[in-house]
Coordinates of C-alpha atoms and ligand atoms in Angstrom, one line a residue:
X20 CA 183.1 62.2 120.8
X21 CA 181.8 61.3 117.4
X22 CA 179.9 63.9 116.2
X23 CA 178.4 65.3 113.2
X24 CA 178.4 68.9 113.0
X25 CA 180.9 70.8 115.3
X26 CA 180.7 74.1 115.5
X27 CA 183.8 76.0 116.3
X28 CA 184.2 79.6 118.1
X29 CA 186.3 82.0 119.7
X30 CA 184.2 81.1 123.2
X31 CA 182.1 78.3 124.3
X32 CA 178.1 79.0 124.4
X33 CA 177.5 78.5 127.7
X34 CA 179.3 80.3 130.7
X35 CA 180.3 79.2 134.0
X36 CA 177.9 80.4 136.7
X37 CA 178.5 78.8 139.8
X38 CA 179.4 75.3 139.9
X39 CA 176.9 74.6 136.8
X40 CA 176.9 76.2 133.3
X41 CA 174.1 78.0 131.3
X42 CA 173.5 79.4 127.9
X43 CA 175.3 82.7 126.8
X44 CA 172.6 85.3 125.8
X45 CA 172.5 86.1 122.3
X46 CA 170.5 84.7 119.3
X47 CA 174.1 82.9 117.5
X48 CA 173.4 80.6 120.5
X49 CA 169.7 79.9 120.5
X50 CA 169.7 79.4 116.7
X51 CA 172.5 77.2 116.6
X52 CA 172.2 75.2 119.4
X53 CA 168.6 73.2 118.8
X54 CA 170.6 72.4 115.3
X55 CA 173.2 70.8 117.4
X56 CA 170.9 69.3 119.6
X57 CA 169.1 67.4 116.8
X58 CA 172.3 66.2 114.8
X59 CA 174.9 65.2 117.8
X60 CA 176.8 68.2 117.3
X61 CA 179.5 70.0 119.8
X62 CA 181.0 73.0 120.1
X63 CA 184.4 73.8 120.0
X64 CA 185.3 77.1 121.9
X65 CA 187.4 78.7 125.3
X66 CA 185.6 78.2 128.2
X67 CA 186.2 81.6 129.5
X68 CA 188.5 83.7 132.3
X69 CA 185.8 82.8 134.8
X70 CA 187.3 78.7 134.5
X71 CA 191.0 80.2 135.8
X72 CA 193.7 77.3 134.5
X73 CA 191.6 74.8 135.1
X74 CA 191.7 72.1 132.4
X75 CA 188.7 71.4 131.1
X76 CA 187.6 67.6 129.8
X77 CA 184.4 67.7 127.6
X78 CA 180.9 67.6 129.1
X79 CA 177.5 68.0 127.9
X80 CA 175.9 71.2 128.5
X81 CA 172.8 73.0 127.2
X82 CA 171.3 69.3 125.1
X83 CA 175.4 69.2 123.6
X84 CA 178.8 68.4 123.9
X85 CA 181.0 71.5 125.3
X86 CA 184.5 70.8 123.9
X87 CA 186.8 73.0 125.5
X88 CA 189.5 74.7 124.5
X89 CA 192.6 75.8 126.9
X90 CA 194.4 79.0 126.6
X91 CA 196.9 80.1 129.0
X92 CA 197.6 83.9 130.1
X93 CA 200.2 84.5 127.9
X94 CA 198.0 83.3 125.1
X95 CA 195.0 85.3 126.1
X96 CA 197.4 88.2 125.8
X97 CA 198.9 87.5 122.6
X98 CA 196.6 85.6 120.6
X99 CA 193.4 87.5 122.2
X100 CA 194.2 90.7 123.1
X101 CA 197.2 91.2 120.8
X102 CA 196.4 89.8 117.0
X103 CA 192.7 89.3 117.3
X104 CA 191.9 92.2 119.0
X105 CA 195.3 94.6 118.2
X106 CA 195.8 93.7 114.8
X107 CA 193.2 92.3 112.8
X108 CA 190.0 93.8 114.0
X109 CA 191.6 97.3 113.4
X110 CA 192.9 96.0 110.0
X111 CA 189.2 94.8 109.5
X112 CA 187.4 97.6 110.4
X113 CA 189.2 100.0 107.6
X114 CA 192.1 100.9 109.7
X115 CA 190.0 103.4 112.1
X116 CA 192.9 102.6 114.5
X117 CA 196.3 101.4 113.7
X118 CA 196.5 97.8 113.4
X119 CA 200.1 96.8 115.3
X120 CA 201.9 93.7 113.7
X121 CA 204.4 91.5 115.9
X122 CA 205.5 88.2 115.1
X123 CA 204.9 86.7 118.8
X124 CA 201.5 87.5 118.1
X125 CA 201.3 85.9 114.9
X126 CA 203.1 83.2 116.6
X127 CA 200.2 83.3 119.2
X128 CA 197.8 82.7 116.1
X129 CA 199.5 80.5 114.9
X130 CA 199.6 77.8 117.4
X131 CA 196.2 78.6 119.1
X132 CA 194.1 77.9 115.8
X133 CA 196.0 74.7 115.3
X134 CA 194.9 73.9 119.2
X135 CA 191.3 74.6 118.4
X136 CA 191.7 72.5 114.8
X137 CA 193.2 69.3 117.0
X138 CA 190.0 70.0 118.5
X139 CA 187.8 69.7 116.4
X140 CA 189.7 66.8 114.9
X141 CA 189.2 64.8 118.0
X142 CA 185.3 65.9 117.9
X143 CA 184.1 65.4 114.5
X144 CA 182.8 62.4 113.6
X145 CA 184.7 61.2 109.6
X146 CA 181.7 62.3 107.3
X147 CA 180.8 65.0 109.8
X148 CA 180.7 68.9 109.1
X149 CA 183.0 72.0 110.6
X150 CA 181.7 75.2 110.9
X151 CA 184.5 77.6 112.1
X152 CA 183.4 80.9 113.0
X153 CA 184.9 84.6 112.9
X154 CA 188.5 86.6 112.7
X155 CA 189.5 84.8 115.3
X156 CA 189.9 81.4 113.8
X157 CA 190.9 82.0 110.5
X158 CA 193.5 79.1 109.4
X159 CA 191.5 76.7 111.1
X160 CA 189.7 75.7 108.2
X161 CA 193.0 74.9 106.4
X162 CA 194.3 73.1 109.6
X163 CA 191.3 71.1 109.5
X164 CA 191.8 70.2 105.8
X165 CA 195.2 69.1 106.5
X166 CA 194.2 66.9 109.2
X167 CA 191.6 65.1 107.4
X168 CA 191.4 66.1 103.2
X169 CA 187.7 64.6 103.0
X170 CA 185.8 67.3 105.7
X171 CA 182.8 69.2 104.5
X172 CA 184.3 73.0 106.2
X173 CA 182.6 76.4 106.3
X174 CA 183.5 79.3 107.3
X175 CA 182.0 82.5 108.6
X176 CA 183.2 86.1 108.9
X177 CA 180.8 87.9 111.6
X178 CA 183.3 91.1 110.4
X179 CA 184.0 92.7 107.3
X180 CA 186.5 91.6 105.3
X181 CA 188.5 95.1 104.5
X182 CA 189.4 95.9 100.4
X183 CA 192.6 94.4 99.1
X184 CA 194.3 97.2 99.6
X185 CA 194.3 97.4 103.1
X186 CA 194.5 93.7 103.4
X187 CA 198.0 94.4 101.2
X188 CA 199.3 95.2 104.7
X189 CA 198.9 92.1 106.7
X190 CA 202.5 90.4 106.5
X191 CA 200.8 86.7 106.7
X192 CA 198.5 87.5 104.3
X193 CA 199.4 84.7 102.7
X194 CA 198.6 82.5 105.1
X195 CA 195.2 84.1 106.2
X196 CA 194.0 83.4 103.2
X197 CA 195.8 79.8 102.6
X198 CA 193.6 79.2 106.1
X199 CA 190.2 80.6 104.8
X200 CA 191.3 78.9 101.6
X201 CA 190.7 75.3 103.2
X202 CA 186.7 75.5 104.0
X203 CA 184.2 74.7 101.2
X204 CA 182.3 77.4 101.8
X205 CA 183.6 80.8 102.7
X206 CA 180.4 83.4 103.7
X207 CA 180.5 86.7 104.9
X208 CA 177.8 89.5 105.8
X209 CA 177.9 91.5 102.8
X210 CA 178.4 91.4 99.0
X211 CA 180.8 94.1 99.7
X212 CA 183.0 91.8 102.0
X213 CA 182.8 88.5 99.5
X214 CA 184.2 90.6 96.9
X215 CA 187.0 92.0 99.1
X216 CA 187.9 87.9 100.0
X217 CA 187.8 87.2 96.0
X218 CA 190.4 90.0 95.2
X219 CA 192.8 88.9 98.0
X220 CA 192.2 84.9 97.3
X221 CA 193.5 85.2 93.4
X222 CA 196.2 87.7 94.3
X223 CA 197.7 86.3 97.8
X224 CA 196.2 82.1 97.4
X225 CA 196.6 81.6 93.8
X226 CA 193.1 80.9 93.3
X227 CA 191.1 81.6 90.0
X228 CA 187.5 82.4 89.9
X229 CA 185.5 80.6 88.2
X230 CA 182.4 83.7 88.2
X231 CA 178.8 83.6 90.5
X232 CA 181.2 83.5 93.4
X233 CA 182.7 79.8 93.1
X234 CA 187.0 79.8 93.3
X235 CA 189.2 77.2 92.2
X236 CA 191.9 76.3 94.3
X237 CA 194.6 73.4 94.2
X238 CA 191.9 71.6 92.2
X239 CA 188.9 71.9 94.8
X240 CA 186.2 74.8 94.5
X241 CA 185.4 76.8 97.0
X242 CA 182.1 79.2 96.9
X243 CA 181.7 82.4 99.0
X244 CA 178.4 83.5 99.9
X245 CA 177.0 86.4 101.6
X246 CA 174.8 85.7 104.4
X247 CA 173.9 88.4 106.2
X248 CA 173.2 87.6 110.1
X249 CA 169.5 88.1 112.1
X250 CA 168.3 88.5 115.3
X251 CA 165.8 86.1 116.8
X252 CA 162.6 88.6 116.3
X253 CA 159.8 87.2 118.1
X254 CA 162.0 87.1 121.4
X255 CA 162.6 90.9 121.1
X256 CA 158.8 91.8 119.3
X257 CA 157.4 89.8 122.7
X258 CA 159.1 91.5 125.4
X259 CA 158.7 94.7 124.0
X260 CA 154.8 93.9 123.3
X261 CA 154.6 93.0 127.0
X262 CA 152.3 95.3 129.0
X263 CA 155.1 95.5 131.6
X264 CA 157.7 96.7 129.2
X265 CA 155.4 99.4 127.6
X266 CA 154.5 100.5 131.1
X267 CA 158.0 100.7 132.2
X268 CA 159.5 102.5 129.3
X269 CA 156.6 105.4 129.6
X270 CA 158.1 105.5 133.9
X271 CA 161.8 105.7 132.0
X272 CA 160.5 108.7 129.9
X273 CA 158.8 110.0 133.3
X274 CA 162.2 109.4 135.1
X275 CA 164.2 111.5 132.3
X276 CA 161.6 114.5 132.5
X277 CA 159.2 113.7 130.1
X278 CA 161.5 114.7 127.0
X279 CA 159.8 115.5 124.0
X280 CA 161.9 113.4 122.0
X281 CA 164.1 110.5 123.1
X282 CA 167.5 109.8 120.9
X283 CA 168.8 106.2 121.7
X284 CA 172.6 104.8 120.8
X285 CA 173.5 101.2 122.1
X286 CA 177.0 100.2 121.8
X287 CA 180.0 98.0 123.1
X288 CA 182.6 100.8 123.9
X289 CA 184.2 100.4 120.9
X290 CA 186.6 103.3 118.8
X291 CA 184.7 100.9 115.3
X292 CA 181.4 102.2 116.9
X293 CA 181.6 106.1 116.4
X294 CA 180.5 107.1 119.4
X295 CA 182.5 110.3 119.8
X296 CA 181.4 111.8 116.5
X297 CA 177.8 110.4 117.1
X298 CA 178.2 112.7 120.5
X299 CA 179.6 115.8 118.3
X300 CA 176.4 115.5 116.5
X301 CA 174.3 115.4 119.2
X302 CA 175.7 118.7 120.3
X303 CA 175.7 119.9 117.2
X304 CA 171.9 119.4 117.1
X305 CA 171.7 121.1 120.6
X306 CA 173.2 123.8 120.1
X307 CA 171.1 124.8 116.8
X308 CA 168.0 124.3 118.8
X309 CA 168.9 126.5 121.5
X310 CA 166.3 128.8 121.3
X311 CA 163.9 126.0 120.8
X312 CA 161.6 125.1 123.4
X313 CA 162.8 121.3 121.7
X314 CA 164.2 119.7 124.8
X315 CA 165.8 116.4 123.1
X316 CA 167.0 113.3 125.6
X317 CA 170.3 111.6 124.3
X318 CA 170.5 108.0 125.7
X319 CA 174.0 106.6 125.5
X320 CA 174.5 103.1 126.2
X321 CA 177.9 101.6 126.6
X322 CA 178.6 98.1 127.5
X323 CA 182.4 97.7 128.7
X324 CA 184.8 96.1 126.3
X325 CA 188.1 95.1 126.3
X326 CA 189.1 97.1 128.8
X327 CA 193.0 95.9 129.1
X328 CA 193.6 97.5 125.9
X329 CA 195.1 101.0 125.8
X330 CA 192.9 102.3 123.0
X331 CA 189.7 100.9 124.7
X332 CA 190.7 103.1 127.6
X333 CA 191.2 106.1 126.2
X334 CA 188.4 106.1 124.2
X335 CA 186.3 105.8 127.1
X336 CA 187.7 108.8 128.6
X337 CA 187.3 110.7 125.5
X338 CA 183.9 109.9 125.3
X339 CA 183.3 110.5 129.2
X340 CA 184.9 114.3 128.9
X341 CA 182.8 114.9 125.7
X342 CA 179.1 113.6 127.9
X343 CA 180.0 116.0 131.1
X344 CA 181.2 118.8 128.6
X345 CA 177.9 118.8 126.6
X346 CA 176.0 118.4 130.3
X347 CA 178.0 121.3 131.2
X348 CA 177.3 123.4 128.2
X349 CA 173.5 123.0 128.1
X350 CA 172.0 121.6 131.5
X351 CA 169.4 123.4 132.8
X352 CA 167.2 123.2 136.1
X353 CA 166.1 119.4 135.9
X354 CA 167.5 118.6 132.4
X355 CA 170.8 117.4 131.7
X356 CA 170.5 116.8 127.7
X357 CA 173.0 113.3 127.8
X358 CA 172.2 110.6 129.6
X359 CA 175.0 108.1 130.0
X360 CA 175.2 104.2 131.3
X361 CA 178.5 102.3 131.2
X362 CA 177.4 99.0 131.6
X363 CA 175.9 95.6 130.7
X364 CA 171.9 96.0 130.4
X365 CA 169.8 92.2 131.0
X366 CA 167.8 92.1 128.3
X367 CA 164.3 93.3 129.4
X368 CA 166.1 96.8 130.0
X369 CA 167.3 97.1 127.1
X370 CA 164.3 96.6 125.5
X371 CA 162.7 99.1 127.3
X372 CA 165.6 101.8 126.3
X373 CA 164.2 100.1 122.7
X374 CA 160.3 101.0 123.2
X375 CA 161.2 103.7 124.3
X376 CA 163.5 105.7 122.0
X377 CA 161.5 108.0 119.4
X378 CA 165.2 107.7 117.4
X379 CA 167.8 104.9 117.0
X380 CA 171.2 106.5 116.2
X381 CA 173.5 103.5 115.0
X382 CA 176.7 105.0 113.7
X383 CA 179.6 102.7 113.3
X384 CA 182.7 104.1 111.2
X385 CA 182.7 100.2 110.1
X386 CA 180.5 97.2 111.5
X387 CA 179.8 93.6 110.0
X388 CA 176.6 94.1 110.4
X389 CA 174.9 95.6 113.5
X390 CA 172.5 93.7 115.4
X391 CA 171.4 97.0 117.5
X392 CA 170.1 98.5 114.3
X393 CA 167.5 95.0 113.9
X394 CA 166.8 94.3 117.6
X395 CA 165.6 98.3 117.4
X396 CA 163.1 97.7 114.8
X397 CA 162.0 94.8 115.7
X398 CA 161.1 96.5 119.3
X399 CA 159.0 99.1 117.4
X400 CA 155.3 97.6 117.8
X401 CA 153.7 100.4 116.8
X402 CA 155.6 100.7 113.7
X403 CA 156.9 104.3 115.1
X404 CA 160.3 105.0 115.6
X405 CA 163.1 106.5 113.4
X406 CA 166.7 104.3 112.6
X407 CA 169.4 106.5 111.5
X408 CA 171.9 104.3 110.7
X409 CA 175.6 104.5 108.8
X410 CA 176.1 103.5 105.4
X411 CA 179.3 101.7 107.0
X412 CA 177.3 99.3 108.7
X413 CA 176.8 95.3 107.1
X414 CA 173.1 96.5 108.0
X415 CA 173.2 99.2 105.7
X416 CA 173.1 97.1 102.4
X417 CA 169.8 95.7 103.9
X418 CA 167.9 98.4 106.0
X419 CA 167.4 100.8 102.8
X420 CA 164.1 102.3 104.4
X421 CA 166.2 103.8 107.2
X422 CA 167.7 107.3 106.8
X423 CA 171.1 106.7 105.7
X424 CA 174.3 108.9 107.1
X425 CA 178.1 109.2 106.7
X426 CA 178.8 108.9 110.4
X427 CA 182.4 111.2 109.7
X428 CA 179.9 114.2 108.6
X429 CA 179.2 115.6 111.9
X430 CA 176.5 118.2 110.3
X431 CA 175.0 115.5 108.6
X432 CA 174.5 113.2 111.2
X433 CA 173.1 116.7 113.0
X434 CA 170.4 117.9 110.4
X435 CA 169.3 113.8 110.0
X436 CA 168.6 114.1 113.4
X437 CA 167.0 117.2 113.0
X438 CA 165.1 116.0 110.1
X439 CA 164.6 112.5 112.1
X440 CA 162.4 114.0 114.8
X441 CA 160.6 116.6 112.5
X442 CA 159.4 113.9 110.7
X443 CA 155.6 113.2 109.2
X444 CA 154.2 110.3 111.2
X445 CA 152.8 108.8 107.9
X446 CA 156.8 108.7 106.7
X447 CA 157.8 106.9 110.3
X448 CA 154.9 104.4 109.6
X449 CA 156.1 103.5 106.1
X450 CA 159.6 103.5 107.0
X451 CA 159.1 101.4 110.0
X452 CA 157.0 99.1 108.5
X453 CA 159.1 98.5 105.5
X454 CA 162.0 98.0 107.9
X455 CA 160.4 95.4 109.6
X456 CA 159.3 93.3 107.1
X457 CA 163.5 93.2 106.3
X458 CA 164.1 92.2 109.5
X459 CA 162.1 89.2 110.3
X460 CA 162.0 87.6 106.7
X461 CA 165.9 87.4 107.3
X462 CA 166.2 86.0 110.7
X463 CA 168.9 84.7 112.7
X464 CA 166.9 81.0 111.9
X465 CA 166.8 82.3 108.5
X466 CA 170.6 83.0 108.7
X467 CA 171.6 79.8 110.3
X468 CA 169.6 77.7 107.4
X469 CA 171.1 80.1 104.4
X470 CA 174.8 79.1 106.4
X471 CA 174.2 75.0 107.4
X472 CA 172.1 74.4 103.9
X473 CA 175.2 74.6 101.1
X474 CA 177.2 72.5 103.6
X475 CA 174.6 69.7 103.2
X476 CA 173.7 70.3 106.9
Ligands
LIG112 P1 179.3 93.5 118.0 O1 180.4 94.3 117.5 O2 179.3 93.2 119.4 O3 179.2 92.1 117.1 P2 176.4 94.2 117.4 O4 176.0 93.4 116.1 O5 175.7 95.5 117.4 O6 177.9 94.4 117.5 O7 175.9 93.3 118.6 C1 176.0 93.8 119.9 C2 175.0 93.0 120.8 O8 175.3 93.3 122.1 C3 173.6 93.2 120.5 O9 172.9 92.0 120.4 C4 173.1 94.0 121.7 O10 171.8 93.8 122.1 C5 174.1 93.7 122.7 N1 174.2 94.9 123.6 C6 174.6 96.1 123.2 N2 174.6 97.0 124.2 C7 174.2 96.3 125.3 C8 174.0 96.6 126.7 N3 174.2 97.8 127.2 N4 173.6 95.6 127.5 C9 173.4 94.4 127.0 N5 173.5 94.0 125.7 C10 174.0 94.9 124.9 C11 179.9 91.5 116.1 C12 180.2 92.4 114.8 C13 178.9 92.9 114.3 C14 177.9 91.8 114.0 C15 177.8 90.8 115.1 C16 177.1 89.5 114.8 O11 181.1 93.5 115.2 O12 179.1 93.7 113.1 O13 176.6 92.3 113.7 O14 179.1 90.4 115.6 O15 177.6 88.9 113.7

């Protein structure tokens, strides 16, 4: 292949259904890909468990070329599971678990980014563009610049880069950042996270700053940028306008009892995603309005996750003992207070649990940015609807109209729900409304644009 742009990920954007591919869900994928489309481009990414050992030569899929990327099980295990997964998205995420460090992991790393750089090396046409994207693929960019010196390289981080102080930890830190060192551009979701990446890159890659974000390194400059990422809002503002959606979210609120209010989470199982402490609050709030004719609906939805990893399966049965414990406390005759589904929703669901949720309770200990929080609001067309949402989130430095909690103060969290359903419809409307014009004027088209633009895409 000769193209372009090449965009390189973690996983390919199509899956294997059948014999025949087709286009992972998710609006990364439908922004990016008519972009590709137009300019020749490819993608670079693992094609998935579902391909077995299989090796893959290229095809075209989905208007562009699928370039994918083997890994065997050990490498799934070490590179995926073990430093993506067991060290740096803990590290990432402010330590909320304990990030493990072993060098046949690193090792792992190591020699899987330089697989998906020789990739991309074989894909990209000579004046063409790399876009490398996430944790997972973090010395690509570097590889890439090794391979050929003249490449146009960005890079983006969909998680937060953590304060140099926890970064101190990382024994390759020096390499990390050597890696993210080697693209042009180097954007992340928040101001908060570029500043982090500045402290390291002078202390651990030498580099000096040269101030408005720009770095110089070895000679070259490379800029960060923060570019926070969108959801595709007319896709979600259409379902949940559609007269079949609105009809079955009022059955849903039948089905549940006709609660007077309906509290929503949405959530891959995840310890970064505070789900246990979101479910102390919850009691909290049930148990102060126990003499309250109140009766309150708690919606917990939980898609699967990682579930080969120790921590992933505890926390799931810490989280399923806390659901049948509050059930147990405060269930009466034809009202269980928690209502709890462990697994994937199609889309048209979970816009329904969207419409119709009186309050959104998004309460991550740490998140990049939290497309939950937007894909809410942008469901909410009658400008009703209340987003609590932690000030840990990416989506926090954003979505000021929303109420604003520290998800580790379980009586906060409590009285903001309290407040949350007390509230004055006139506040909802403003709140909502305000909210919603933040959501669609930065899109995920928007997004894709602010990212593809500074690379001369
Ligand atoms: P995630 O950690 O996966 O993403 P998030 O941004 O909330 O977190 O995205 C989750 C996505 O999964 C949403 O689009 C949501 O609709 C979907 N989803 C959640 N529950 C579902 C269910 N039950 N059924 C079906 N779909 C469900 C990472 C980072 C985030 C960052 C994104 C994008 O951790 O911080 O916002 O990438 O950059």
């Amino acid at each position: 292949m000769n193209s372009q742009i090449v965009v390189v990920a973690n996983r390919l954007p199509v899956r294997r259904v059948g014999d025949g591919w087709e286009p992972s869900p998710g609006g990364l994928v439908r922004a990016l890909v008519p972009i590709l489309q137009k300019r020749d481009g490819a993608w670079v990414g693992w094609a998935g468990a579902d391909t077995g050992s299989e090796a893959l030569e290229p095809f075209e899929a989905d208007g562009i070329g699928q370039v994918p990327v083997p890994l065997s099980a050990e490498e799934i295990e070490h590179f995926y599971f073990g430093f993506c997964n067991g060290t740096l998205w803990p590290l990432y995420h402010d330590v909320v678990s304990a990030p493990e460090f072993h060098r046949r992991w690193w090792r792992a790393y190591e020699a899987v980014n330089q697989r998906y750089a020789d990739h991309v090396l074989e894909t990209l046409s000579p004046d063409g563009i790399a876009w490398v994207q996430d944790y997972q693929l973090q010395l690509v960019p570097r590889m890439i610049r090794n391979g050929r010196p003249d490449t146009t390289i960005g890079f983006y981080l969909h998680i937060p880069f953590p304060p140099i102080e926890l970064f101190a930890r990382m024994p390759w830190r020096n390499e990390i950042i050597q890696g993210l060192l080697g693209a042009d551009v180097v954007a992340f979701q928040t101001r908060r996270s570029a500043e982090n990446f500045i402290r390291c890159a002078r202390r651990y890659g030498g580099a000096h700053s040269l101030g408005r974000g720009e770095l110089s390194v070895e000679g070259r400059r490379v800029r960060t940028q923060r570019a926070p990422i969108g959801i595709d809002v007319d896709e979600f503002r259409n379902l949940a306008r559609s007269p079949e959606i609105q009809e079955r979210a009022r059955e849903l609120r039948s089905e549940m009892g006709n609660p007077d209010k309906v509290i929503l989470g949405v959530d891959r199982l995840d310890y970064t995603k505070g789900i246990d402490i979101r479910l102390r609050a919850v009691e909290t709030l049930l148990r102060w309005s126990i003499d309250s004719d109140v009766r309150y609906e708690f919606v917990q939805v939980a898609v699967p996750s990682r579930e080969g990893v120790p921590a992933y399966q505890s926390l799931r049965e810490n989280i399923e003992g806390a659901v049948g414990r509050i059930n147990g406390d405060f269930a009466r005759p034809g009202w269980s207070p928690v209502h709890y589904l462990y697994r994937s929703l199609p889309l048209e669901e979970l816009v329904t649990y969207y419409v119709a949720a009186d309050v959104m309770l998004v309460t991550p200990l740490r998140d990049g940015m939290n497309l939950v929080a937007k894909e809410y609001v942008a469901c909410r067309v009658h400008n009703d609807g209340v987003l609590i949402l932690s000030e840990f989130a990416g989506a926090a430095e954003q979505l000021r109209s929303s109420l604003l909690v520290n998800p580790h103060d379980v009586d906060q969290v409590a009285a903001t729900l309290q407040h949350a359903v007390e509230m004055d419809p006139s506040e909802i409307q403003r709140r909502m409304l305000s909210l919603k014009r933040t959501v669609k004027r930065a899109d995920v088209y928007r997004w894709a644009a602010s990212c593809l633009d500074p690379l001369g895409a």
